[in-house]
Amino acid sequence: MKTIDNLKEFLDEKVILYNNTKFIDSDPIQIPHKFSKKEDIEIAGFLTATIAWGNRKSIINNANKLMDLLDYSPYDFILNHKDEDLQRFDNFVHRTFNSLDCITFIKALQNIYNNHNGLETVFSKGRNENLQHSISQFKQIFFEINHLPRTQKHISDPLKNSAAKRINMFLRWMVRPNNTGVDFGIWKSIKPSELSCPLDVHSGNVARKLGLLSRKQNDAKALQELDKNLRLLDPKDPVKYDFALFGLGVFEKF
């Protein structure tokens, strides 16, 4: 591992390189950027993050299809759809996320906005030093409606040793300040210091090469280790280093 000062300097430079609006063009975060209303941004962000695995072009294409099916008014559709409006989702599929999963997600989101005061309120509950307990609690609330057991696999549970990459990415989008035009900073009840890095193959491999991570699996224990080390570099905004780790892995093949 480089000395901590050298490592911080190196990664801070990479954050500046990647944490800017050019990053949006090739990233799924472009989907919520199509909206200006808080609820539209968070619903578009949540649904996009839900299908954010596999080929990024395919993720973006399918997220755009999803927004089209929601009439490009996700919040209005979630609140006011009728049962017959859900038939349009019959052919939607992204990898193993199919139309039945999609319809369950729409109904679960409707329940969250009607009965739990929205996504931000649900994620703001049950926190300790980070948001991993909140994510687990969110999953319980999300699936309190009738649902197929198969749909549960599309929301990870950190308390069952998942790194919950996609939800941590979504939380980064919502919470980190919008000081470079990439993340949104629309959730004020959660601090950036509470966020965890979206740990995936790219960020995990780079973190290991830099000595930030020793655990071989990308699971909840690895995330805990990575979180601890990123907080040494910046305790107030540790997840800004997601841009550096991801950029080094994807764009620089580090």
PDB file of C-alpha atoms in Angstrom, residues 68-237:
ATOM      1  CA  ASP A  68     -41.008   5.549 -21.370  1.00  0.00           C
ATOM      2  CA  LEU A  69     -43.402   2.950 -19.905  1.00  0.00           C
ATOM      3  CA  LEU A  70     -43.812   5.268 -16.900  1.00  0.00           C
ATOM      4  CA  ASP A  71     -44.801   8.101 -19.312  1.00  0.00           C
ATOM      5  CA  TYR A  72     -41.636   9.976 -18.281  1.00  0.00           C
ATOM      6  CA  SER A  73     -43.571  10.943 -15.115  1.00  0.00           C
ATOM      7  CA  PRO A  74     -42.477   8.211 -12.708  1.00  0.00           C
ATOM      8  CA  TYR A  75     -43.925   9.760  -9.533  1.00  0.00           C
ATOM      9  CA  ASP A  76     -47.295  10.530 -11.109  1.00  0.00           C
ATOM     10  CA  PHE A  77     -47.454   7.030 -12.616  1.00  0.00           C
ATOM     11  CA  ILE A  78     -46.479   5.325  -9.338  1.00  0.00           C
ATOM     12  CA  LEU A  79     -49.164   7.211  -7.400  1.00  0.00           C
ATOM     13  CA  ASN A  80     -52.025   7.233  -9.909  1.00  0.00           C
ATOM     14  CA  HIS A  81     -51.756   4.169 -12.168  1.00  0.00           C
ATOM     15  CA  LYS A  82     -54.714   1.830 -12.587  1.00  0.00           C
ATOM     16  CA  ASP A  83     -54.309  -1.947 -12.825  1.00  0.00           C
ATOM     17  CA  GLU A  84     -54.874  -1.879 -16.592  1.00  0.00           C
ATOM     18  CA  ASP A  85     -51.935   0.546 -16.970  1.00  0.00           C
ATOM     19  CA  LEU A  86     -49.621  -2.219 -15.757  1.00  0.00           C
ATOM     20  CA  GLN A  87     -50.257  -4.404 -18.812  1.00  0.00           C
ATOM     21  CA  ARG A  88     -47.783  -2.303 -20.786  1.00  0.00           C
ATOM     22  CA  PHE A  89     -44.953  -3.821 -18.707  1.00  0.00           C
ATOM     23  CA  ASP A  90     -45.728  -7.362 -19.904  1.00  0.00           C
ATOM     24  CA  ASN A  91     -42.746  -7.477 -22.275  1.00  0.00           C
ATOM     25  CA  PHE A  92     -40.237  -5.626 -20.105  1.00  0.00           C
ATOM     26  CA  VAL A  93     -37.165  -7.611 -19.120  1.00  0.00           C
ATOM     27  CA  HIS A  94     -33.599  -6.824 -18.060  1.00  0.00           C
ATOM     28  CA  ARG A  95     -31.521  -9.914 -17.350  1.00  0.00           C
ATOM     29  CA  THR A  96     -33.495 -11.727 -14.602  1.00  0.00           C
ATOM     30  CA  PHE A  97     -35.628  -8.672 -13.738  1.00  0.00           C
ATOM     31  CA  ASN A  98     -38.879  -9.359 -15.577  1.00  0.00           C
ATOM     32  CA  SER A  99     -42.322  -7.786 -15.960  1.00  0.00           C
ATOM     33  CA  LEU A 100     -43.682  -9.423 -12.787  1.00  0.00           C
ATOM     34  CA  ASP A 101     -40.767  -8.020 -10.780  1.00  0.00           C
ATOM     35  CA  CYS A 102     -41.306  -4.635 -12.377  1.00  0.00           C
ATOM     36  CA  ILE A 103     -45.012  -4.535 -11.494  1.00  0.00           C
ATOM     37  CA  THR A 104     -44.218  -5.556  -7.905  1.00  0.00           C
ATOM     38  CA  PHE A 105     -41.687  -2.712  -7.692  1.00  0.00           C
ATOM     39  CA  ILE A 106     -44.291  -0.213  -8.926  1.00  0.00           C
ATOM     40  CA  LYS A 107     -46.810  -1.382  -6.310  1.00  0.00           C
ATOM     41  CA  ALA A 108     -44.164  -1.408  -3.557  1.00  0.00           C
ATOM     42  CA  LEU A 109     -43.125   2.148  -4.429  1.00  0.00           C
ATOM     43  CA  GLN A 110     -46.767   3.240  -4.391  1.00  0.00           C
ATOM     44  CA  ASN A 111     -47.065   1.772  -0.880  1.00  0.00           C
ATOM     45  CA  ILE A 112     -43.886   3.590   0.226  1.00  0.00           C
ATOM     46  CA  TYR A 113     -45.118   6.983  -1.014  1.00  0.00           C
ATOM     47  CA  ASN A 114     -48.695   6.507   0.213  1.00  0.00           C
ATOM     48  CA  ASN A 115     -47.970   4.950   3.600  1.00  0.00           C
ATOM     49  CA  HIS A 116     -44.324   5.630   4.555  1.00  0.00           C
ATOM     50  CA  ASN A 117     -43.742   9.231   3.443  1.00  0.00           C
ATOM     51  CA  GLY A 118     -41.438   8.314   0.541  1.00  0.00           C
ATOM     52  CA  LEU A 119     -38.057   6.748  -0.130  1.00  0.00           C
ATOM     53  CA  GLU A 120     -35.940   9.277   1.774  1.00  0.00           C
ATOM     54  CA  THR A 121     -37.970   8.804   4.959  1.00  0.00           C
ATOM     55  CA  VAL A 122     -37.656   5.003   4.808  1.00  0.00           C
ATOM     56  CA  PHE A 123     -33.890   5.063   4.222  1.00  0.00           C
ATOM     57  CA  SER A 124     -33.427   7.653   6.984  1.00  0.00           C
ATOM     58  CA  LYS A 125     -34.699   5.219   9.618  1.00  0.00           C
ATOM     59  CA  GLY A 126     -32.754   2.527  11.451  1.00  0.00           C
ATOM     60  CA  ARG A 127     -29.304   4.019  10.928  1.00  0.00           C
ATOM     61  CA  ASN A 128     -26.275   3.367  13.061  1.00  0.00           C
ATOM     62  CA  GLU A 129     -22.771   4.418  11.977  1.00  0.00           C
ATOM     63  CA  ASN A 130     -23.673   3.684   8.349  1.00  0.00           C
ATOM     64  CA  LEU A 131     -26.717   2.880   6.235  1.00  0.00           C
ATOM     65  CA  GLN A 132     -26.451  -0.899   6.026  1.00  0.00           C
ATOM     66  CA  HIS A 133     -29.111  -1.496   8.713  1.00  0.00           C
ATOM     67  CA  SER A 134     -31.323   1.052   6.946  1.00  0.00           C
ATOM     68  CA  ILE A 135     -31.023  -0.891   3.684  1.00  0.00           C
ATOM     69  CA  SER A 136     -32.047  -4.112   5.427  1.00  0.00           C
ATOM     70  CA  GLN A 137     -35.015  -2.372   7.042  1.00  0.00           C
ATOM     71  CA  PHE A 138     -35.926  -0.784   3.696  1.00  0.00           C
ATOM     72  CA  LYS A 139     -36.103  -4.237   2.130  1.00  0.00           C
ATOM     73  CA  GLN A 140     -38.561  -5.394   4.802  1.00  0.00           C
ATOM     74  CA  ILE A 141     -40.824  -2.381   4.237  1.00  0.00           C
ATOM     75  CA  PHE A 142     -40.528  -2.644   0.461  1.00  0.00           C
ATOM     76  CA  PHE A 143     -41.796  -6.220   0.480  1.00  0.00           C
ATOM     77  CA  GLU A 144     -44.584  -5.803   3.020  1.00  0.00           C
ATOM     78  CA  ILE A 145     -47.046  -5.860   0.102  1.00  0.00           C
ATOM     79  CA  ASN A 146     -48.070  -9.123  -1.605  1.00  0.00           C
ATOM     80  CA  HIS A 147     -45.219 -10.237  -3.843  1.00  0.00           C
ATOM     81  CA  LEU A 148     -43.628 -13.240  -5.505  1.00  0.00           C
ATOM     82  CA  PRO A 149     -40.729 -14.648  -3.455  1.00  0.00           C
ATOM     83  CA  ARG A 150     -38.516 -14.482  -6.587  1.00  0.00           C
ATOM     84  CA  THR A 151     -38.723 -10.671  -6.636  1.00  0.00           C
ATOM     85  CA  GLN A 152     -36.943 -10.358  -3.276  1.00  0.00           C
ATOM     86  CA  LYS A 153     -33.599 -11.221  -4.895  1.00  0.00           C
ATOM     87  CA  HIS A 154     -33.628  -7.840  -6.673  1.00  0.00           C
ATOM     88  CA  ILE A 155     -33.010  -5.965  -3.422  1.00  0.00           C
ATOM     89  CA  SER A 156     -29.906  -6.981  -1.487  1.00  0.00           C
ATOM     90  CA  ASP A 157     -29.706  -7.312   2.278  1.00  0.00           C
ATOM     91  CA  PRO A 158     -26.383  -6.240   3.845  1.00  0.00           C
ATOM     92  CA  LEU A 159     -27.290  -8.107   7.043  1.00  0.00           C
ATOM     93  CA  LYS A 160     -27.202 -11.303   4.958  1.00  0.00           C
ATOM     94  CA  ASN A 161     -23.608 -10.491   3.911  1.00  0.00           C
ATOM     95  CA  SER A 162     -24.382  -8.684   0.637  1.00  0.00           C
ATOM     96  CA  ALA A 163     -22.314  -5.663  -0.401  1.00  0.00           C
ATOM     97  CA  ALA A 164     -25.612  -4.201  -1.761  1.00  0.00           C
ATOM     98  CA  LYS A 165     -23.724  -2.460  -4.557  1.00  0.00           C
ATOM     99  CA  ARG A 166     -26.726  -1.113  -6.451  1.00  0.00           C
ATOM    100  CA  ILE A 167     -28.533   0.345  -3.443  1.00  0.00           C
ATOM    101  CA  ASN A 168     -25.304   1.918  -2.153  1.00  0.00           C
ATOM    102  CA  MET A 169     -24.852   3.447  -5.614  1.00  0.00           C
ATOM    103  CA  PHE A 170     -28.419   4.794  -5.544  1.00  0.00           C
ATOM    104  CA  LEU A 171     -27.805   6.277  -2.074  1.00  0.00           C
ATOM    105  CA  ARG A 172     -24.629   7.938  -3.342  1.00  0.00           C
ATOM    106  CA  TRP A 173     -26.657   9.550  -6.144  1.00  0.00           C
ATOM    107  CA  MET A 174     -29.286  10.889  -3.728  1.00  0.00           C
ATOM    108  CA  VAL A 175     -27.074  11.997  -0.831  1.00  0.00           C
ATOM    109  CA  ARG A 176     -23.709  13.264  -2.102  1.00  0.00           C
ATOM    110  CA  PRO A 177     -23.761  17.010  -2.772  1.00  0.00           C
ATOM    111  CA  ASN A 178     -24.319  18.235  -6.301  1.00  0.00           C
ATOM    112  CA  ASN A 179     -21.078  20.230  -6.382  1.00  0.00           C
ATOM    113  CA  THR A 180     -19.865  18.834  -9.724  1.00  0.00           C
ATOM    114  CA  GLY A 181     -23.213  18.182 -11.411  1.00  0.00           C
ATOM    115  CA  VAL A 182     -23.001  14.357 -11.123  1.00  0.00           C
ATOM    116  CA  ASP A 183     -24.669  13.295  -7.856  1.00  0.00           C
ATOM    117  CA  PHE A 184     -27.898  15.022  -6.807  1.00  0.00           C
ATOM    118  CA  GLY A 185     -27.647  15.847  -3.085  1.00  0.00           C
ATOM    119  CA  ILE A 186     -31.447  15.997  -2.789  1.00  0.00           C
ATOM    120  CA  TRP A 187     -31.665  13.941   0.440  1.00  0.00           C
ATOM    121  CA  LYS A 188     -30.707  16.243   3.290  1.00  0.00           C
ATOM    122  CA  SER A 189     -31.596  13.913   6.180  1.00  0.00           C
ATOM    123  CA  ILE A 190     -28.609  11.618   5.479  1.00  0.00           C
ATOM    124  CA  LYS A 191     -24.976  12.774   5.586  1.00  0.00           C
ATOM    125  CA  PRO A 192     -22.389  11.809   2.931  1.00  0.00           C
ATOM    126  CA  SER A 193     -20.228  10.489   5.811  1.00  0.00           C
ATOM    127  CA  GLU A 194     -22.806   7.700   6.359  1.00  0.00           C
ATOM    128  CA  LEU A 195     -22.589   6.343   2.809  1.00  0.00           C
ATOM    129  CA  SER A 196     -20.840   3.130   1.773  1.00  0.00           C
ATOM    130  CA  CYS A 197     -18.938   2.586  -1.457  1.00  0.00           C
ATOM    131  CA  PRO A 198     -20.778   0.725  -4.241  1.00  0.00           C
ATOM    132  CA  LEU A 199     -18.456  -2.277  -4.232  1.00  0.00           C
ATOM    133  CA  ASP A 200     -18.319  -4.171  -7.525  1.00  0.00           C
ATOM    134  CA  VAL A 201     -15.765  -6.130  -9.554  1.00  0.00           C
ATOM    135  CA  HIS A 202     -14.004  -2.977 -10.808  1.00  0.00           C
ATOM    136  CA  SER A 203     -13.825  -1.007  -7.553  1.00  0.00           C
ATOM    137  CA  GLY A 204     -12.968  -4.185  -5.619  1.00  0.00           C
ATOM    138  CA  ASN A 205     -10.061  -5.142  -7.876  1.00  0.00           C
ATOM    139  CA  VAL A 206      -8.614  -1.630  -7.844  1.00  0.00           C
ATOM    140  CA  ALA A 207      -9.038  -1.354  -4.055  1.00  0.00           C
ATOM    141  CA  ARG A 208      -7.092  -4.616  -3.632  1.00  0.00           C
ATOM    142  CA  LYS A 209      -4.269  -3.423  -5.881  1.00  0.00           C
ATOM    143  CA  LEU A 210      -4.028  -0.209  -3.838  1.00  0.00           C
ATOM    144  CA  GLY A 211      -4.035  -2.069  -0.504  1.00  0.00           C
ATOM    145  CA  LEU A 212      -7.428  -0.674   0.547  1.00  0.00           C
ATOM    146  CA  LEU A 213      -9.008  -4.120   0.608  1.00  0.00           C
ATOM    147  CA  SER A 214      -7.595  -7.535   1.487  1.00  0.00           C
ATOM    148  CA  ARG A 215     -10.757  -9.687   1.513  1.00  0.00           C
ATOM    149  CA  LYS A 216     -11.184 -11.652  -1.707  1.00  0.00           C
ATOM    150  CA  GLN A 217     -15.002 -11.737  -1.912  1.00  0.00           C
ATOM    151  CA  ASN A 218     -17.031  -8.623  -2.692  1.00  0.00           C
ATOM    152  CA  ASP A 219     -19.412  -9.056   0.232  1.00  0.00           C
ATOM    153  CA  ALA A 220     -20.601  -7.106   3.301  1.00  0.00           C
ATOM    154  CA  LYS A 221     -17.394  -7.886   5.226  1.00  0.00           C
ATOM    155  CA  ALA A 222     -15.287  -6.566   2.335  1.00  0.00           C
ATOM    156  CA  LEU A 223     -17.445  -3.433   2.194  1.00  0.00           C
ATOM    157  CA  GLN A 224     -16.892  -2.874   5.910  1.00  0.00           C
ATOM    158  CA  GLU A 225     -13.122  -3.091   5.391  1.00  0.00           C
ATOM    159  CA  LEU A 226     -13.188  -0.771   2.371  1.00  0.00           C
ATOM    160  CA  ASP A 227     -15.456   1.722   4.165  1.00  0.00           C
ATOM    161  CA  LYS A 228     -13.061   1.868   7.107  1.00  0.00           C
ATOM    162  CA  ASN A 229     -10.069   2.571   4.852  1.00  0.00           C
ATOM    163  CA  LEU A 230     -11.870   5.156   2.682  1.00  0.00           C
ATOM    164  CA  ARG A 231     -12.915   6.994   5.849  1.00  0.00           C
ATOM    165  CA  LEU A 232      -9.231   7.358   6.736  1.00  0.00           C
ATOM    166  CA  LEU A 233      -8.792   9.258   3.448  1.00  0.00           C
ATOM    167  CA  ASP A 234     -11.901  11.437   3.855  1.00  0.00           C
ATOM    168  CA  PRO A 235     -14.204  10.870   6.852  1.00  0.00           C
ATOM    169  CA  LYS A 236     -16.767  13.429   5.639  1.00  0.00           C
ATOM    170  CA  ASP A 237     -17.130  12.185   2.054  1.00  0.00           C
TER     171      ASP A 237
END
